[in-house]
Short mmCIF file of C-alpha atoms and ligand atoms in Angstrom, two decimals:
data_model
loop_
_atom_site.label_atom_id
_atom_site.label_comp_id
_atom_site.label_asym_id
_atom_site.label_seq_id
_atom_site.Cartn_x
_atom_site.Cartn_y
_atom_site.Cartn_z
CA MET R 100 35.92 -282.96 27.84
CA ALA R 101 34.26 -280.65 25.31
CA SER R 102 33.06 -282.03 22.01
CA GLU R 103 30.65 -280.64 19.47
CA LEU R 104 29.49 -280.99 15.88
CA VAL R 105 30.79 -278.33 13.49
CA CYS R 106 29.63 -277.58 9.96
CA PHE R 107 32.40 -278.50 7.51
CA GLU R 108 31.66 -275.57 5.14
CA PRO R 109 34.40 -272.93 5.65
CA ARG R 110 31.92 -270.06 5.14
CA CYS R 111 29.47 -271.43 7.73
CA ARG R 112 31.18 -273.33 10.57
CA GLU R 113 27.89 -273.40 12.55
CA ARG R 114 28.22 -275.41 15.78
CA PHE R 115 25.76 -277.92 17.26
CA ALA R 116 25.61 -279.90 20.49
CA ILE R 117 27.22 -283.34 20.20
CA THR R 118 23.90 -284.86 21.33
CA GLU R 119 21.83 -283.55 18.41
CA ALA R 120 20.54 -286.30 16.11
CA ILE R 121 21.34 -284.39 12.91
CA TYR R 122 23.24 -285.43 9.82
CA ASN R 123 23.64 -282.10 7.98
CA CYS R 124 24.13 -278.47 9.06
CA ARG R 125 20.73 -276.91 9.91
CA LYS R 126 21.88 -273.58 8.55
CA CYS R 127 23.51 -274.43 5.21
CA GLY R 128 23.01 -278.18 4.67
CA GLY R 129 26.77 -278.84 4.79
CA LEU R 130 28.44 -281.96 6.16
CA LEU R 131 29.11 -282.13 9.90
CA GLU R 132 32.25 -283.19 11.71
CA ALA R 133 33.08 -283.85 15.35
CA ALA R 134 35.47 -281.37 16.96
CA TYR R 135 37.18 -281.62 20.34
CA THR R 136 39.08 -279.43 22.77
CA ASN R 137 40.49 -282.08 25.14
CA ALA R 138 44.17 -281.87 26.04
CA ILE R 139 46.36 -284.47 24.28
CA ASP R 140 49.80 -285.63 25.44
CA PRO R 141 51.27 -287.64 22.54
CA VAL R 142 54.22 -289.08 24.49
CA ALA R 143 52.02 -290.42 27.29
CA LEU R 144 49.33 -291.68 24.89
CA LYS R 145 51.76 -293.60 22.70
CA ARG R 146 52.81 -295.51 25.82
CA ILE R 147 49.26 -295.99 27.16
CA TRP R 148 47.99 -297.28 23.79
CA ARG R 149 50.80 -299.88 23.71
CA GLU R 150 50.00 -300.98 27.25
CA ARG R 151 46.34 -301.43 26.35
CA ARG R 152 47.33 -304.18 23.91
CA MET R 153 48.07 -306.38 26.93
CA SER R 154 44.83 -305.53 28.72
CA ASN R 155 41.85 -307.89 29.02
CA ALA R 156 39.34 -305.03 29.09
CA ALA R 157 37.04 -305.10 26.04
CA ILE R 158 37.50 -301.44 25.14
CA ASP R 159 41.28 -301.79 25.33
CA GLN R 160 41.19 -304.86 23.06
CA SER R 161 39.17 -302.95 20.45
CA GLY R 162 41.42 -301.50 17.75
CA VAL R 163 39.03 -298.53 17.67
CA TRP R 164 38.39 -297.72 21.34
CA ARG R 165 42.02 -298.33 22.31
CA TYR R 166 42.56 -294.89 20.76
CA ARG R 167 39.55 -293.32 22.51
CA GLU R 168 41.42 -290.14 23.50
CA LEU R 169 41.35 -289.13 19.80
CA ILE R 170 37.62 -289.95 19.39
CA PRO R 171 36.27 -288.54 22.67
CA PHE R 172 32.67 -287.82 21.67
CA LEU R 173 31.04 -290.05 24.35
CA ASP R 174 30.50 -288.97 27.93
CA SER R 175 30.46 -292.54 29.24
CA GLU R 176 32.33 -295.68 28.23
CA ALA R 177 29.31 -297.74 29.35
CA ARG R 178 27.72 -297.11 25.93
CA ILE R 179 30.39 -298.98 24.03
CA VAL R 180 29.62 -302.28 22.27
CA THR R 181 32.69 -303.84 20.69
CA LEU R 182 33.17 -307.00 18.61
CA ARG R 183 36.96 -306.39 18.82
CA GLU R 184 37.00 -304.47 15.53
CA GLY R 185 40.23 -303.05 14.14
CA ASN R 186 43.46 -304.82 15.16
CA THR R 187 44.05 -305.45 11.46
CA PRO R 188 47.50 -306.50 10.22
CA LEU R 189 50.08 -304.79 8.03
CA LEU R 190 51.01 -307.46 5.46
CA PRO R 191 54.13 -307.08 3.28
CA ALA R 192 53.41 -308.31 -0.27
CA PRO R 193 56.54 -308.55 -2.47
CA LYS R 194 54.68 -310.08 -5.44
CA ALA R 195 52.09 -307.32 -5.43
CA ALA R 196 54.86 -304.73 -5.04
CA GLY R 197 56.52 -306.00 -8.23
CA TYR R 198 53.20 -305.98 -10.08
CA GLY R 199 52.57 -302.43 -8.86
CA GLY R 200 56.01 -301.21 -9.99
CA LEU R 201 57.27 -300.76 -6.42
CA GLU R 202 60.28 -302.11 -4.54
CA ARG R 203 58.06 -302.83 -1.51
CA LEU R 204 54.40 -302.63 -0.64
CA VAL R 205 52.45 -303.25 2.54
CA PHE R 206 48.72 -303.89 2.76
CA LYS R 207 46.68 -302.86 5.78
CA HIS R 208 43.90 -305.42 5.57
CA GLN R 209 40.58 -304.18 6.95
CA GLY R 210 38.96 -307.41 5.74
CA PHE R 211 40.20 -308.96 9.02
CA ASN R 212 37.39 -307.10 10.83
CA PRO R 213 34.49 -308.98 12.56
CA THR R 214 32.09 -308.58 9.62
CA GLY R 215 34.86 -308.49 7.03
CA SER R 216 35.21 -304.82 6.14
CA PHE R 217 36.39 -301.45 7.50
CA LYS R 218 32.75 -300.46 8.08
CA ASP R 219 33.13 -302.10 11.52
CA ASN R 220 35.65 -299.45 12.61
CA GLY R 221 33.00 -296.79 12.08
CA MET R 222 29.92 -298.77 13.09
CA THR R 223 31.02 -299.40 16.67
CA CYS R 224 31.10 -295.59 17.07
CA GLY R 225 27.81 -294.95 15.25
CA VAL R 226 26.04 -297.54 17.40
CA ALA R 227 27.58 -296.14 20.60
CA GLN R 228 26.17 -292.73 19.67
CA ALA R 229 22.74 -294.24 18.91
CA LEU R 230 22.68 -295.81 22.41
CA ARG R 231 23.81 -292.57 23.98
CA LEU R 232 20.95 -290.70 22.27
CA GLY R 233 18.50 -293.28 23.62
CA MET R 234 17.52 -294.51 20.15
CA LYS R 235 15.87 -297.92 19.82
CA ARG R 236 16.10 -298.33 16.05
CA VAL R 237 18.85 -297.65 13.54
CA ALA R 238 18.71 -297.69 9.74
CA CYS R 239 20.78 -297.39 6.59
CA VAL R 240 20.20 -297.56 2.85
CA SER R 241 22.63 -300.13 1.49
CA THR R 242 22.91 -303.68 0.22
CA GLY R 243 26.57 -303.82 1.01
CA ASN R 244 29.09 -303.88 3.81
CA THR R 245 27.37 -301.05 5.68
CA SER R 246 24.24 -303.15 6.21
CA ALA R 247 26.25 -306.23 7.21
CA SER R 248 28.16 -304.19 9.78
CA MET R 249 25.16 -302.20 11.04
CA ALA R 250 23.15 -305.39 11.50
CA ALA R 251 25.91 -307.02 13.56
CA TYR R 252 26.72 -304.08 15.82
CA SER R 253 23.16 -302.95 16.44
CA SER R 254 21.97 -306.49 17.21
CA ALA R 255 24.92 -306.94 19.56
CA ALA R 256 23.86 -303.68 21.25
CA GLY R 257 20.18 -304.67 21.56
CA LEU R 258 19.01 -302.15 18.97
CA ASP R 259 16.62 -302.88 16.07
CA PRO R 260 18.45 -302.66 12.72
CA ILE R 261 16.39 -301.74 9.64
CA ILE R 262 17.91 -301.96 6.17
CA PHE R 263 16.38 -300.30 3.15
CA ILE R 264 17.42 -301.73 -0.18
CA PRO R 265 16.71 -300.53 -3.68
CA ASN R 266 14.56 -302.94 -5.65
CA GLY R 267 16.43 -305.38 -7.91
CA ASN R 268 19.82 -304.27 -6.68
CA ILE R 269 20.88 -306.96 -4.27
CA SER R 270 24.37 -308.21 -3.45
CA TYR R 271 23.70 -311.61 -1.87
CA GLY R 272 26.97 -312.22 -0.04
CA LYS R 273 26.63 -309.09 2.05
CA LEU R 274 22.83 -309.16 2.31
CA ALA R 275 23.14 -312.70 3.70
CA GLN R 276 25.17 -311.34 6.62
CA ALA R 277 22.54 -308.68 7.33
CA LEU R 278 19.76 -311.31 7.39
CA GLU R 279 21.77 -313.61 9.63
CA TYR R 280 22.55 -310.77 12.05
CA GLY R 281 18.81 -310.10 12.37
CA ALA R 282 18.22 -306.90 10.40
CA ARG R 283 14.69 -306.18 9.26
CA THR R 284 15.11 -305.74 5.51
CA LEU R 285 12.76 -303.59 3.45
CA GLN R 286 12.96 -303.68 -0.31
CA VAL R 287 11.58 -300.43 -1.77
CA GLU R 288 10.53 -299.88 -5.35
CA ALA R 289 12.69 -296.80 -5.86
CA ASN R 290 16.30 -295.90 -6.54
CA PHE R 291 18.96 -295.18 -3.92
CA ASP R 292 18.41 -291.40 -3.75
CA GLN R 293 14.62 -291.69 -3.53
CA ILE R 294 14.93 -294.20 -0.71
CA LEU R 295 17.37 -291.98 1.15
CA ALA R 296 14.86 -289.11 1.03
CA LEU R 297 12.11 -291.46 2.24
CA VAL R 298 14.24 -292.76 5.10
CA ARG R 299 15.07 -289.25 6.27
CA VAL R 300 11.34 -288.49 6.62
CA LEU R 301 10.76 -291.78 8.46
CA ALA R 302 13.79 -291.24 10.70
CA ASP R 303 12.34 -288.02 12.10
CA ARG R 304 8.83 -289.39 12.39
CA LEU R 305 9.66 -292.75 13.99
CA GLY R 306 12.78 -291.86 15.98
CA ILE R 307 15.17 -293.92 13.88
CA TYR R 308 18.87 -293.06 14.00
CA LEU R 309 20.52 -293.04 10.57
CA LEU R 310 23.84 -294.84 10.21
CA ASN R 311 24.48 -293.99 6.57
CA SER R 312 27.91 -292.96 5.40
CA ILE R 313 27.14 -289.30 6.16
CA ASN R 314 26.98 -290.04 9.93
CA PRO R 315 29.87 -288.08 11.48
CA PHE R 316 30.48 -290.65 14.23
CA ARG R 317 31.21 -293.42 11.75
CA ILE R 318 33.93 -291.16 10.33
CA GLU R 319 35.40 -290.80 13.83
CA GLY R 320 35.74 -294.59 14.13
CA GLN R 321 37.28 -294.92 10.69
CA LYS R 322 40.01 -292.46 11.74
CA THR R 323 41.48 -295.26 13.86
CA ILE R 324 42.45 -297.22 10.72
CA VAL R 325 45.16 -294.62 10.17
CA ILE R 326 45.94 -294.13 13.87
CA GLU R 327 46.48 -297.88 14.28
CA MET R 328 48.56 -297.94 11.07
CA MET R 329 50.89 -295.24 12.46
CA ASP R 330 51.08 -297.02 15.84
CA GLN R 331 52.07 -300.27 14.03
CA ARG R 332 54.76 -298.32 12.14
CA ASP R 333 56.14 -296.75 15.35
CA TRP R 334 54.73 -293.38 14.21
CA ASN R 335 56.77 -293.25 10.97
CA PRO R 336 54.36 -292.05 8.29
CA PRO R 337 54.65 -293.71 4.85
CA ASP R 338 55.06 -291.58 1.71
CA TRP R 339 51.67 -292.66 0.36
CA ILE R 340 48.43 -294.15 1.65
CA VAL R 341 46.36 -295.66 -1.17
CA LEU R 342 42.64 -296.45 -0.79
CA PRO R 343 39.57 -297.05 -2.97
CA GLY R 344 37.00 -294.24 -3.20
CA GLY R 345 33.21 -294.78 -3.24
CA ASN R 346 31.14 -292.51 -1.00
CA LEU R 347 34.50 -291.06 0.09
CA GLY R 348 33.82 -291.36 3.83
CA ASN R 349 37.06 -293.27 4.34
CA THR R 350 39.05 -290.64 2.45
CA ALA R 351 37.50 -287.99 4.73
CA ALA R 352 38.31 -290.09 7.83
CA PHE R 353 41.93 -290.76 6.83
CA GLY R 354 42.55 -287.07 6.11
CA LYS R 355 41.01 -285.96 9.41
CA ALA R 356 43.05 -288.55 11.34
CA LEU R 357 46.29 -287.41 9.68
CA ARG R 358 45.56 -283.73 10.34
CA GLU R 359 44.79 -284.40 14.00
CA LEU R 360 47.84 -286.66 14.46
CA ARG R 361 50.07 -283.92 13.12
CA GLU R 362 48.37 -281.12 15.08
CA HIS R 363 48.91 -283.07 18.30
CA GLY R 364 52.51 -283.96 17.44
CA PHE R 365 52.15 -287.75 16.97
CA ILE R 366 53.67 -287.53 13.45
CA ASP R 367 55.81 -284.84 11.87
CA ARG R 368 54.47 -284.97 8.31
CA ILE R 369 51.36 -286.06 6.41
CA PRO R 370 51.50 -288.89 3.84
CA ARG R 371 49.98 -288.21 0.44
CA LEU R 372 46.57 -289.81 -0.15
CA ALA R 373 45.94 -291.63 -3.43
CA VAL R 374 42.23 -292.33 -3.97
CA ILE R 375 41.38 -294.89 -6.66
CA GLN R 376 37.97 -295.06 -8.35
CA ALA R 377 36.50 -297.52 -10.85
CA ALA R 378 36.44 -295.95 -14.33
CA GLY R 379 32.67 -296.50 -14.69
CA SER R 380 31.97 -294.78 -11.39
CA ALA R 381 34.51 -291.97 -11.10
CA PRO R 382 32.83 -288.61 -10.34
CA PHE R 383 35.58 -287.65 -7.88
CA TYR R 384 38.28 -288.34 -10.47
CA ASP R 385 36.40 -286.06 -12.88
CA LEU R 386 35.97 -283.36 -10.23
CA VAL R 387 39.68 -282.98 -9.45
CA ARG R 388 40.48 -282.76 -13.16
CA ARG R 389 38.02 -280.02 -14.06
CA PRO R 390 39.78 -276.64 -14.05
CA ASP R 391 36.79 -275.02 -12.32
CA GLY R 392 36.42 -278.03 -9.99
CA SER R 393 33.90 -276.43 -7.66
CA ALA R 394 31.09 -278.96 -7.35
CA LEU R 395 30.84 -282.65 -8.03
CA VAL R 396 28.80 -283.76 -11.05
CA PRO R 397 27.11 -287.08 -10.20
CA VAL R 398 27.43 -290.07 -12.54
CA GLY R 399 23.85 -291.01 -13.45
CA HIS R 400 24.37 -294.74 -14.02
CA PRO R 401 27.55 -295.88 -12.28
CA GLU R 402 28.89 -299.19 -13.60
CA THR R 403 31.45 -301.44 -11.95
CA LEU R 404 31.58 -305.02 -10.66
CA ALA R 405 33.34 -303.60 -7.60
CA THR R 406 29.94 -302.93 -5.98
CA ALA R 407 31.40 -301.33 -2.82
CA ILE R 408 32.60 -298.38 -4.92
CA LYS R 409 29.65 -298.28 -7.34
CA ILE R 410 28.57 -294.82 -6.16
CA GLY R 411 27.50 -292.12 -8.62
CA ASP R 412 26.89 -289.30 -6.13
CA PRO R 413 29.36 -289.64 -3.22
CA VAL R 414 28.08 -287.76 -0.15
CA SER R 415 31.45 -287.01 1.45
CA TRP R 416 33.09 -285.37 -1.57
CA PRO R 417 33.58 -281.89 -0.02
CA LYS R 418 35.54 -283.40 2.88
CA ALA R 419 37.45 -285.76 0.60
CA LEU R 420 38.40 -282.94 -1.76
CA HIS R 421 39.79 -280.95 1.14
CA GLU R 422 41.77 -283.92 2.50
CA VAL R 423 43.22 -285.03 -0.84
CA THR R 424 44.23 -281.46 -1.73
CA SER R 425 45.78 -280.66 1.63
CA SER R 426 47.78 -283.93 1.66
CA GLY R 427 49.19 -283.22 -1.81
CA GLY R 428 47.34 -286.32 -2.93
CA VAL R 429 45.98 -287.64 -6.22
CA VAL R 430 42.85 -289.33 -7.60
CA GLU R 431 43.20 -292.07 -10.24
CA LYS R 432 40.74 -294.33 -12.01
CA VAL R 433 41.16 -297.93 -13.20
CA THR R 434 39.29 -300.25 -15.57
CA GLU R 435 37.38 -303.42 -14.69
CA GLN R 436 40.16 -305.51 -16.26
CA GLU R 437 42.80 -303.72 -14.20
CA ILE R 438 40.81 -304.28 -10.98
CA ALA R 439 40.22 -307.97 -11.76
CA ASP R 440 43.90 -308.69 -12.54
CA ALA R 441 45.19 -306.74 -9.53
CA LYS R 442 42.76 -308.68 -7.34
CA ALA R 443 44.11 -312.01 -8.64
CA VAL R 444 47.69 -310.85 -7.89
CA ILE R 445 46.68 -309.95 -4.31
CA GLY R 446 45.22 -313.45 -4.10
CA LEU R 447 48.51 -314.95 -5.32
CA CYS R 448 50.22 -313.25 -2.36
CA GLY R 449 48.07 -315.45 -0.10
CA ILE R 450 46.21 -312.35 1.03
CA GLY R 451 43.05 -311.88 -1.07
CA CYS R 452 40.42 -309.12 -0.92
CA GLU R 453 37.08 -308.09 -2.42
CA PRO R 454 37.02 -306.34 -5.83
CA ALA R 455 36.80 -302.72 -4.59
CA SER R 456 39.90 -303.22 -2.45
CA ALA R 457 41.95 -304.36 -5.45
CA ALA R 458 41.46 -300.97 -7.11
CA THR R 459 44.35 -299.88 -4.85
CA LEU R 460 46.95 -302.14 -6.49
CA ALA R 461 45.60 -301.39 -9.98
CA GLY R 462 45.90 -297.67 -9.18
CA ILE R 463 49.44 -298.06 -7.81
CA ARG R 464 50.51 -299.81 -11.03
CA LYS R 465 49.18 -296.88 -13.06
CA LEU R 466 50.64 -294.20 -10.78
CA THR R 467 54.15 -295.74 -10.76
CA ALA R 468 54.06 -296.13 -14.56
CA ALA R 469 53.16 -292.44 -14.85
CA GLY R 470 55.98 -291.47 -12.48
CA VAL R 471 53.57 -290.05 -9.88
CA ILE R 472 54.60 -292.62 -7.26
CA ASP R 473 58.36 -293.41 -7.09
CA ARG R 474 59.55 -297.03 -7.39
CA GLY R 475 61.30 -296.70 -4.05
CA ALA R 476 58.40 -295.00 -2.24
CA ASP R 477 57.12 -296.26 1.09
CA VAL R 478 53.49 -297.17 0.30
CA VAL R 479 50.66 -298.60 2.39
CA ALA R 480 47.54 -299.70 0.49
CA VAL R 481 44.35 -300.29 2.45
CA LEU R 482 42.45 -303.46 1.52
CA THR R 483 38.92 -302.56 2.56
CA GLY R 484 37.08 -305.91 2.42
CA ASN R 485 37.49 -309.67 2.85
CA VAL R 486 38.06 -312.07 -0.07
CA LEU R 487 34.90 -314.06 0.81
CA LYS R 488 32.56 -311.08 0.35
CA ASP R 489 32.20 -311.82 -3.36
CA PRO R 490 32.98 -315.48 -4.21
CA ASP R 491 30.84 -315.39 -7.36
CA TYR R 492 33.13 -312.77 -8.90
CA ILE R 493 36.18 -314.90 -8.08
CA TYR R 494 34.83 -318.10 -9.59
CA ARG R 495 33.76 -316.31 -12.74
CA TYR R 496 37.14 -314.60 -13.14
CA HIS R 497 39.18 -317.78 -12.77
CA THR R 498 36.93 -319.74 -15.13
CA GLY R 499 36.86 -317.00 -17.79
CA GLN R 500 33.17 -316.18 -17.26
CA LEU R 501 33.43 -312.73 -15.67
CA GLU R 502 31.64 -310.05 -17.65
CA MET R 503 30.12 -306.60 -17.34
CA PRO R 504 26.31 -306.14 -17.39
CA ASP R 505 26.60 -305.02 -21.04
CA GLY R 506 28.29 -308.34 -21.86
CA ALA R 507 31.86 -307.01 -22.19
CA ALA R 508 34.16 -309.89 -21.19
CA ILE R 509 36.98 -309.66 -18.67
CA ARG R 510 40.07 -311.72 -19.55
CA ALA R 511 41.27 -314.30 -17.00
CA THR R 512 44.88 -313.05 -17.18
CA PHE R 513 45.76 -314.93 -13.98
CA GLY R 514 42.98 -317.51 -14.37
CA ASN R 515 43.10 -320.62 -12.20
CA ALA R 516 40.21 -322.84 -13.26
CA PRO R 517 39.63 -326.20 -11.60
CA THR R 518 40.56 -329.21 -13.78
CA VAL R 519 38.30 -332.26 -14.06
CA VAL R 520 40.37 -335.48 -13.86
CA PRO R 521 39.51 -339.18 -14.10
CA ASN R 522 39.74 -341.43 -11.05
CA ASP R 523 43.11 -342.73 -12.25
CA ALA R 524 46.39 -342.32 -10.34
CA GLU R 525 48.53 -342.76 -13.48
CA LYS R 526 46.78 -339.99 -15.36
CA ILE R 527 46.76 -337.62 -12.38
CA ALA R 528 50.47 -338.29 -11.74
CA ALA R 529 51.21 -337.54 -15.41
CA LEU R 530 49.17 -334.35 -15.21
CA LEU R 531 50.99 -333.13 -12.08
CA GLY R 532 54.37 -333.99 -13.68
C1 PLP C 152 32.43 -298.93 1.73
C2 PLP C 152 33.56 -299.59 1.01
C3 PLP C 152 34.41 -298.88 0.14
C4 PLP C 152 34.21 -297.44 -0.17
O1 PLP C 152 34.52 -296.60 0.91
P1 PLP C 152 33.97 -295.09 0.93
O2 PLP C 152 34.24 -294.64 2.31
O3 PLP C 152 32.51 -295.18 0.61
O4 PLP C 152 34.73 -294.35 -0.11
C5 PLP C 152 35.45 -299.56 -0.44
N1 PLP C 152 35.65 -300.87 -0.25
C6 PLP C 152 34.85 -301.60 0.57
C7 PLP C 152 35.10 -303.05 0.73
C8 PLP C 152 33.78 -300.97 1.22
O5 PLP C 152 32.99 -301.71 2.01
ZN1 ZN C 153 26.64 -274.95 7.68
#
């Protein structure tokens, strides 16, 4: 089973052994992606993947490794550590559909993952590769879902997780998970980009494997979000797949999965990707709108309360640009108010999600109003993170206290504040009507 790493730049396409611990092309600095030459029989695999749902074997129960024939970068299944990631539901949401201007809408909820976000789909693969390379330590620069997921999977695998966080930029809900899962956490007095440069030097010197968003094996795992989605839909692709865009790794993964599924004959057409960014952190939105859109211009001070997509300089933009363009997709941006209200509507469906995830529904509402997405379209929106990731945001929204760092208030359009009542049955009965 031949697999290798290939430079993503069309003019370069340099190839590297799958066992090289590199994150960028050594020749041109471009992004790397895994490429395979194994034979694929879609008819047989569709049947085998269904049968694995009834298996008691750990790797069959994993919603990532169940599809291992499409992510065949390992030479031995013994390296796999699974917390039963993936296996996330498709949830119909009529109320959200109406709000989004659609006749029907289904959410694929990645917040059902072991650590509460889609990062688990990728992390099980990144950690498997770290073990295969004989690494003892893994690291990432993040205060968010990546560190929570890396901490869990690497501790489960007996590796040492190290998290580097920018000073004074801490998201407690997610950091708490990383601490609980045993990650050594280093707060550095520098910004994100400076720390990333520092960590790259340390990685080479100390033999640390980097599990940042640029890691090509995490992208391989995230492909299974779309593979599982198609499996759950009996291989009928929707018209649109809508997802939030931050570092754009997920956009890259979804596009690669769709291309490979079509190449191998699992699906007969590719859904259009709609990537939604927060207006205060939307360099990818700007890129696709510039007539000479050749290179991304980073946003110096990204602002959004949806911290998972607060990324000014997304690393995976060349891949994402290719995938959005070749799927006939679009990029939209939405305001903080739009995200907050859409999130409350997803909550009212009994589903709930973290702020970044709600950018999807806010984006759908805008795209249907503009006539880009049809009312009758078949749409799947991917909710990337669990509702409990950011309880502070929720409480503030419902009690009318949510505001931006500059003090700009966000209206509690669907506010649901708790009411203080006296210890008096008569009065409470009157209140409840
Ligand atoms: C990481 C993350 C995103 C952004 O995904 P990218 O692949 O960086 O574009 C969105 N939502 C949640 C909840 C995340 O954890
Ligand atoms: Zn290259």
